[in-house]
Amino acid sequence: MEYREALRVLQSGKLASQLWFEGPERYLTDDFIAKIKHRLNLSGDDFNLLTIEGKTISKDRLFDFVLSPPMFADQKLLIVYQPDQLILADDEWKLLTQADESLIICYIGHDIKIPKQLKKAVTPVTMKRITRSEMQKWISKQFRLRGKRISLDQITRIIDRTRYFEYNSTTDLLFLIQEIEKLSATSEEIITGDRIDRLLGRPLEDNVFLLLQNILDKDAHRTFLTLQEYLASGANLYQVIPLLTRNYYQLHILKKLQASGFPHNALGERVGIKSDFILRRMIGSANRLNLARIQQDLNKCLSYEKIYKSETVVIKDHLENLLLELMN
């Protein structure tokens, strides 16, 4: 079931006791679990609430919680992160999957496949990306809750600037809620276009695109300055190499399509770029390079991506080495 259906089931009091959260929108997962906590009247270090990580699990603590009854309540809540890293014996899996219905278990899966030991026990809850109409209503509501007013035009400006609806965008609702909080932090009641232009952060794709342009210009100073700005924002470095790889792949496709006489006005849709500005810059970049050089750099990105996914590396050093190689 999806988020809205799960909300209706929760409100009806008929929610399954073992849930597997999947899909890209972690904000919706956090929101839904917060609603479960509110319904069970749980907060902080409540003895009816336990959060664990599969990688660092204490089995004694886990099964003491699973096997004990709720304290002064009808139900209790177990939240399991990294469920794919749970290492349990068969009898322990059985204890977990056949736990009393007074225990609600939330497995935070997202992009993880459901382990075979859990498949028959859990009910999947899919947190899909929301529609443009839902996004407009959600943004309006978030500003209203913070005592601010915003027009539909400015909501559209935020949506377009954050690139949420672009193909394979990494922008999610967590990024948007952080930006909404930042835009709401000043005393002005009305959210203006000027405030959005001054304060709205760049999504990851924009940072990586700027990184690519600096690499192609062989401008080491600006390349590493862009990386430092990205690091200063507290963002996740692990997403940068896959996005760089994607950008080089898009350059590769553009170069081949140009050579084949593919219609210019259909290039954006073919390579998954909706921004006209970025498409023009990518076409310009493709024109500066020959296909052999693009293929060479794409291979470097693929090689570095494979290494960091299969080996233990210091991601910052690994990324910096890749950037230096791409500028050679």
Coordinates of C-alpha atoms in Angstrom, one line a residue:
M1 CA 0.0 0.0 0.0
E2 CA 1.0 3.6 -0.5
Y3 CA 1.4 6.4 2.0
R4 CA -2.2 7.8 1.9
E5 CA -3.8 4.3 2.1
A6 CA -1.5 3.5 5.0
L7 CA -2.6 6.7 6.8
R8 CA -6.3 5.7 6.4
V9 CA -5.5 2.2 7.7
L10 CA -3.6 3.7 10.7
Q11 CA -6.6 6.1 11.5
S12 CA -9.0 3.1 11.3
G13 CA -6.9 1.2 13.9
K14 CA -6.3 -1.7 11.5
L15 CA -2.6 -1.2 10.7
A16 CA -0.6 -4.4 10.3
S17 CA 1.9 -5.1 13.1
Q18 CA 4.9 -5.6 10.9
L19 CA 5.6 -3.0 8.2
W20 CA 8.3 -2.7 5.5
F21 CA 8.9 0.9 4.3
E22 CA 10.2 1.1 0.7
G23 CA 10.4 3.8 -2.0
P24 CA 12.5 7.0 -2.3
E25 CA 10.7 9.4 0.0
R26 CA 12.3 9.0 3.4
Y27 CA 10.5 12.1 4.6
L28 CA 7.2 10.4 4.2
T29 CA 8.5 7.4 6.2
D30 CA 9.7 9.6 9.0
D31 CA 6.3 11.4 8.9
F32 CA 4.4 8.1 9.0
I33 CA 6.4 6.7 11.9
A34 CA 5.9 10.0 13.8
K35 CA 2.2 9.5 13.4
I36 CA 2.4 6.0 14.8
K37 CA 4.4 7.3 17.8
H38 CA 1.7 10.0 18.3
R39 CA -1.1 7.4 18.1
L40 CA 0.8 5.2 20.7
N41 CA 1.7 8.3 22.7
L42 CA 5.4 7.5 22.5
S43 CA 8.3 10.0 22.7
G44 CA 12.0 10.2 23.6
D45 CA 13.2 7.3 25.7
D46 CA 9.8 5.7 26.3
F47 CA 10.2 2.1 27.5
N48 CA 7.7 1.1 24.9
L49 CA 9.9 2.3 22.0
L50 CA 13.1 0.8 20.7
T51 CA 15.2 1.9 17.7
I52 CA 18.0 -0.4 16.5
E53 CA 20.4 -0.8 13.5
G54 CA 20.9 -4.2 12.0
K55 CA 24.6 -3.7 11.7
T56 CA 25.1 -3.0 15.4
I57 CA 22.3 -4.9 17.0
S58 CA 22.4 -6.1 20.6
K59 CA 20.4 -9.4 20.5
D60 CA 19.8 -9.4 24.2
R61 CA 18.3 -5.9 24.1
L62 CA 16.3 -6.7 21.0
F63 CA 14.7 -9.9 22.3
D64 CA 14.1 -8.6 25.8
F65 CA 12.0 -5.9 24.1
V66 CA 10.3 -8.3 21.7
L67 CA 9.3 -10.8 24.3
S68 CA 8.2 -8.4 27.1
P69 CA 4.7 -7.0 27.2
P70 CA 4.0 -3.3 26.7
M71 CA 4.3 -1.2 29.9
F72 CA 1.1 0.5 30.9
A73 CA 0.0 0.5 27.3
D74 CA -1.7 -1.7 24.7
Q75 CA 1.1 -1.6 22.1
K76 CA 4.8 -0.8 21.7
L77 CA 7.0 0.1 18.7
L78 CA 10.2 -1.4 17.3
I79 CA 12.0 0.6 14.5
V80 CA 14.7 -1.4 12.6
Y81 CA 17.2 0.4 10.4
Q82 CA 19.5 -1.6 8.1
P83 CA 17.2 -4.6 8.3
D84 CA 19.2 -6.3 5.5
Q85 CA 22.2 -6.5 7.9
L86 CA 20.3 -8.4 10.7
I87 CA 22.1 -11.7 11.3
L88 CA 19.8 -14.0 13.2
A89 CA 19.4 -17.7 13.7
D90 CA 16.3 -19.4 12.3
D91 CA 14.7 -19.6 15.7
E92 CA 15.4 -15.9 16.3
W93 CA 13.8 -14.9 13.0
K94 CA 10.8 -17.0 14.0
L95 CA 10.5 -15.1 17.3
L96 CA 10.7 -11.8 15.4
T97 CA 8.2 -12.6 12.6
Q98 CA 5.7 -14.3 15.0
A99 CA 5.9 -11.6 17.7
D100 CA 2.6 -10.7 19.4
E101 CA 0.5 -8.1 17.7
S102 CA 0.9 -5.8 20.6
L103 CA 4.4 -5.1 19.1
I104 CA 4.5 -2.9 15.9
I105 CA 7.7 -3.4 13.9
C106 CA 8.8 -0.9 11.3
Y107 CA 11.6 -2.0 9.0
I108 CA 13.2 0.9 7.2
G109 CA 14.0 -0.6 3.8
H110 CA 13.6 2.0 1.1
D111 CA 16.0 0.7 -1.7
I112 CA 16.7 -2.6 0.1
K113 CA 15.0 -5.9 -1.0
I114 CA 12.9 -7.6 1.7
P115 CA 15.0 -10.4 3.2
K116 CA 13.4 -13.8 2.5
Q117 CA 12.9 -14.4 6.3
L118 CA 10.6 -11.4 6.4
K119 CA 8.7 -11.7 3.1
K120 CA 5.6 -13.5 4.6
A121 CA 5.5 -11.5 7.8
V122 CA 5.7 -7.9 6.6
T123 CA 3.3 -5.5 4.8
P124 CA 5.1 -3.3 2.3
V125 CA 4.3 0.5 2.6
T126 CA 5.6 2.3 -0.5
M127 CA 6.7 5.9 -0.2
K128 CA 6.5 7.2 -3.8
R129 CA 7.4 10.6 -5.0
I130 CA 4.4 12.9 -4.9
T131 CA 2.6 14.6 -7.9
R132 CA 3.0 18.3 -8.8
S133 CA -0.5 19.0 -7.5
E134 CA 0.3 17.3 -4.2
M135 CA 3.6 19.1 -4.0
Q136 CA 1.9 22.5 -4.5
K137 CA -0.5 21.8 -1.7
W138 CA 2.2 20.4 0.6
I139 CA 4.5 23.4 0.2
S140 CA 1.6 25.8 0.8
K141 CA 0.7 23.9 3.9
Q142 CA 4.3 23.9 5.2
F143 CA 4.6 27.7 4.9
R144 CA 1.1 28.2 6.4
L145 CA 2.1 26.1 9.5
R146 CA 5.1 28.4 9.9
G147 CA 3.0 31.5 9.7
K148 CA 4.0 32.5 6.2
R149 CA 2.1 33.2 3.0
I150 CA 3.3 32.2 -0.5
S151 CA 1.7 32.6 -4.0
L152 CA 1.3 29.8 -6.5
D153 CA 3.9 31.5 -8.8
Q154 CA 6.5 31.4 -6.0
I155 CA 5.6 27.7 -5.2
T156 CA 6.2 26.9 -8.8
R157 CA 9.6 28.8 -8.6
I158 CA 10.6 26.6 -5.7
I159 CA 9.5 23.4 -7.4
D160 CA 11.3 24.3 -10.7
R161 CA 14.5 25.5 -8.9
T162 CA 14.8 22.3 -6.8
R163 CA 14.3 20.1 -9.9
Y164 CA 12.2 17.6 -7.9
F165 CA 10.3 16.4 -11.0
E166 CA 13.3 16.0 -13.3
Y167 CA 14.2 12.5 -14.5
N168 CA 16.1 10.5 -11.9
S169 CA 16.3 13.6 -9.6
T170 CA 17.9 13.0 -6.2
T171 CA 15.9 15.9 -4.7
D172 CA 13.5 14.6 -2.1
L173 CA 11.0 16.1 0.4
L174 CA 13.7 16.1 3.2
F175 CA 15.7 18.6 1.0
L176 CA 12.6 20.6 0.4
I177 CA 11.6 20.8 4.1
Q178 CA 15.0 22.0 5.0
E179 CA 14.8 24.8 2.4
I180 CA 11.2 25.7 3.5
E181 CA 12.5 26.1 7.1
K182 CA 15.4 28.3 5.9
L183 CA 13.0 30.5 3.8
S184 CA 10.7 30.8 6.8
A185 CA 13.4 31.8 9.3
T186 CA 13.2 35.5 8.6
S187 CA 10.5 37.9 10.0
E188 CA 8.8 38.7 6.7
E189 CA 5.4 37.1 6.4
I190 CA 5.2 36.8 2.6
I191 CA 7.7 34.6 0.7
T192 CA 8.9 36.6 -2.3
G193 CA 10.7 35.6 -5.4
D194 CA 13.7 37.7 -4.3
R195 CA 13.9 35.8 -1.0
I196 CA 13.7 32.4 -2.9
D197 CA 16.5 33.5 -5.3
R198 CA 18.7 34.6 -2.4
L199 CA 18.2 31.8 0.1
L200 CA 17.1 28.6 -1.8
G201 CA 19.8 26.0 -1.8
R202 CA 21.0 24.3 -5.0
P203 CA 19.9 20.7 -5.4
L204 CA 22.7 18.1 -5.7
E205 CA 22.3 17.8 -9.5
D206 CA 23.1 21.5 -9.9
N207 CA 26.2 21.2 -7.7
V208 CA 27.4 18.2 -9.7
F209 CA 26.6 20.0 -13.0
L210 CA 28.7 23.0 -11.9
L211 CA 31.5 20.5 -10.9
L212 CA 31.3 19.0 -14.4
Q213 CA 31.6 22.4 -16.1
N214 CA 34.6 23.3 -14.0
I215 CA 36.2 19.9 -14.8
L216 CA 35.7 20.5 -18.5
D217 CA 37.3 23.9 -18.2
K218 CA 40.2 22.2 -16.4
D219 CA 39.8 24.9 -13.7
A220 CA 41.1 23.0 -10.6
H221 CA 40.6 26.0 -8.3
R222 CA 36.9 26.4 -9.1
T223 CA 36.4 22.6 -9.2
F224 CA 37.7 22.1 -5.7
L225 CA 35.9 25.3 -4.5
T226 CA 32.6 23.9 -5.7
L227 CA 33.4 20.7 -3.9
Q228 CA 34.2 22.6 -0.7
E229 CA 31.0 24.5 -0.9
Y230 CA 29.1 21.2 -1.3
L231 CA 31.0 19.7 1.7
A232 CA 30.2 22.8 3.8
S233 CA 26.5 22.2 3.3
G234 CA 26.8 18.9 5.1
A235 CA 25.6 16.9 2.0
N236 CA 26.3 13.3 1.2
L237 CA 29.5 12.8 -0.9
Y238 CA 28.5 9.2 -1.9
Q239 CA 26.0 10.5 -4.4
V240 CA 28.5 12.7 -6.3
I241 CA 30.4 10.0 -8.3
P242 CA 27.2 8.3 -9.6
L243 CA 25.8 11.7 -10.7
L244 CA 29.1 12.6 -12.4
T245 CA 28.9 9.2 -14.2
R246 CA 25.4 10.0 -15.3
N247 CA 26.5 13.4 -16.6
Y248 CA 29.3 11.9 -18.7
Y249 CA 26.9 9.2 -19.9
Q250 CA 24.5 12.0 -21.0
L251 CA 27.4 13.7 -22.8
H252 CA 28.2 10.4 -24.5
I253 CA 24.6 10.0 -25.7
L254 CA 24.4 13.7 -26.9
K255 CA 27.6 13.3 -28.9
K256 CA 26.3 10.2 -30.7
L257 CA 22.8 11.7 -31.3
Q258 CA 24.4 14.8 -32.8
A259 CA 26.5 12.7 -35.1
S260 CA 23.4 10.8 -36.2
G261 CA 21.3 14.0 -37.0
F262 CA 18.9 13.4 -34.2
P263 CA 16.3 16.3 -34.0
H264 CA 17.7 19.1 -31.8
N265 CA 14.3 19.8 -30.1
A266 CA 14.0 16.2 -28.9
L267 CA 17.5 15.9 -27.4
G268 CA 16.4 16.9 -23.8
E269 CA 13.7 14.2 -23.6
R270 CA 16.1 11.6 -25.0
V271 CA 18.8 12.1 -22.5
G272 CA 16.6 13.0 -19.5
I273 CA 17.3 16.7 -19.1
K274 CA 14.3 19.0 -18.6
S275 CA 16.2 22.3 -17.9
D276 CA 16.7 24.2 -21.2
F277 CA 19.7 26.0 -19.6
I278 CA 21.4 22.9 -18.5
L279 CA 20.7 21.2 -21.9
R280 CA 22.2 24.1 -23.8
R281 CA 25.3 23.9 -21.6
M282 CA 25.6 20.1 -22.0
I283 CA 25.3 20.4 -25.8
G284 CA 28.0 23.1 -25.7
S285 CA 30.2 20.8 -23.6
A286 CA 29.6 17.9 -26.0
N287 CA 30.6 20.1 -28.9
R288 CA 34.0 20.8 -27.2
L289 CA 34.9 17.2 -26.8
N290 CA 35.4 14.3 -29.2
L291 CA 33.6 11.0 -28.5
A292 CA 36.8 9.2 -27.6
R293 CA 37.6 11.6 -24.8
I294 CA 34.0 11.5 -23.4
Q295 CA 34.2 7.7 -23.5
Q296 CA 37.6 7.7 -21.7
D297 CA 36.3 10.0 -18.9
L298 CA 33.0 8.0 -18.6
N299 CA 35.2 4.8 -18.2
K300 CA 37.1 6.6 -15.4
C301 CA 33.9 7.5 -13.6
L302 CA 32.5 3.9 -13.9
S303 CA 35.8 2.5 -12.6
Y304 CA 35.9 4.8 -9.6
E305 CA 32.2 4.1 -8.9
K306 CA 32.8 0.4 -9.0
I307 CA 35.7 0.7 -6.5
Y308 CA 33.9 2.7 -3.9
K309 CA 30.9 0.4 -4.0
S310 CA 32.9 -2.8 -3.6
E311 CA 35.9 -1.7 -1.5
T312 CA 36.4 0.4 1.7
V313 CA 37.7 3.8 0.6
V314 CA 37.9 7.3 2.1
I315 CA 35.2 8.8 -0.2
K316 CA 36.5 12.4 -0.1
D317 CA 40.0 11.3 -1.1
H318 CA 38.6 8.9 -3.7
L319 CA 36.4 11.6 -5.2
E320 CA 39.3 14.2 -5.3
N321 CA 41.5 11.7 -7.1
L322 CA 38.8 11.2 -9.7
L323 CA 38.4 14.9 -10.2
L324 CA 42.2 15.3 -10.8
E325 CA 42.2 12.4 -13.3
L326 CA 39.3 13.9 -15.2
M327 CA 41.1 17.3 -15.5
N328 CA 44.3 15.6 -16.9

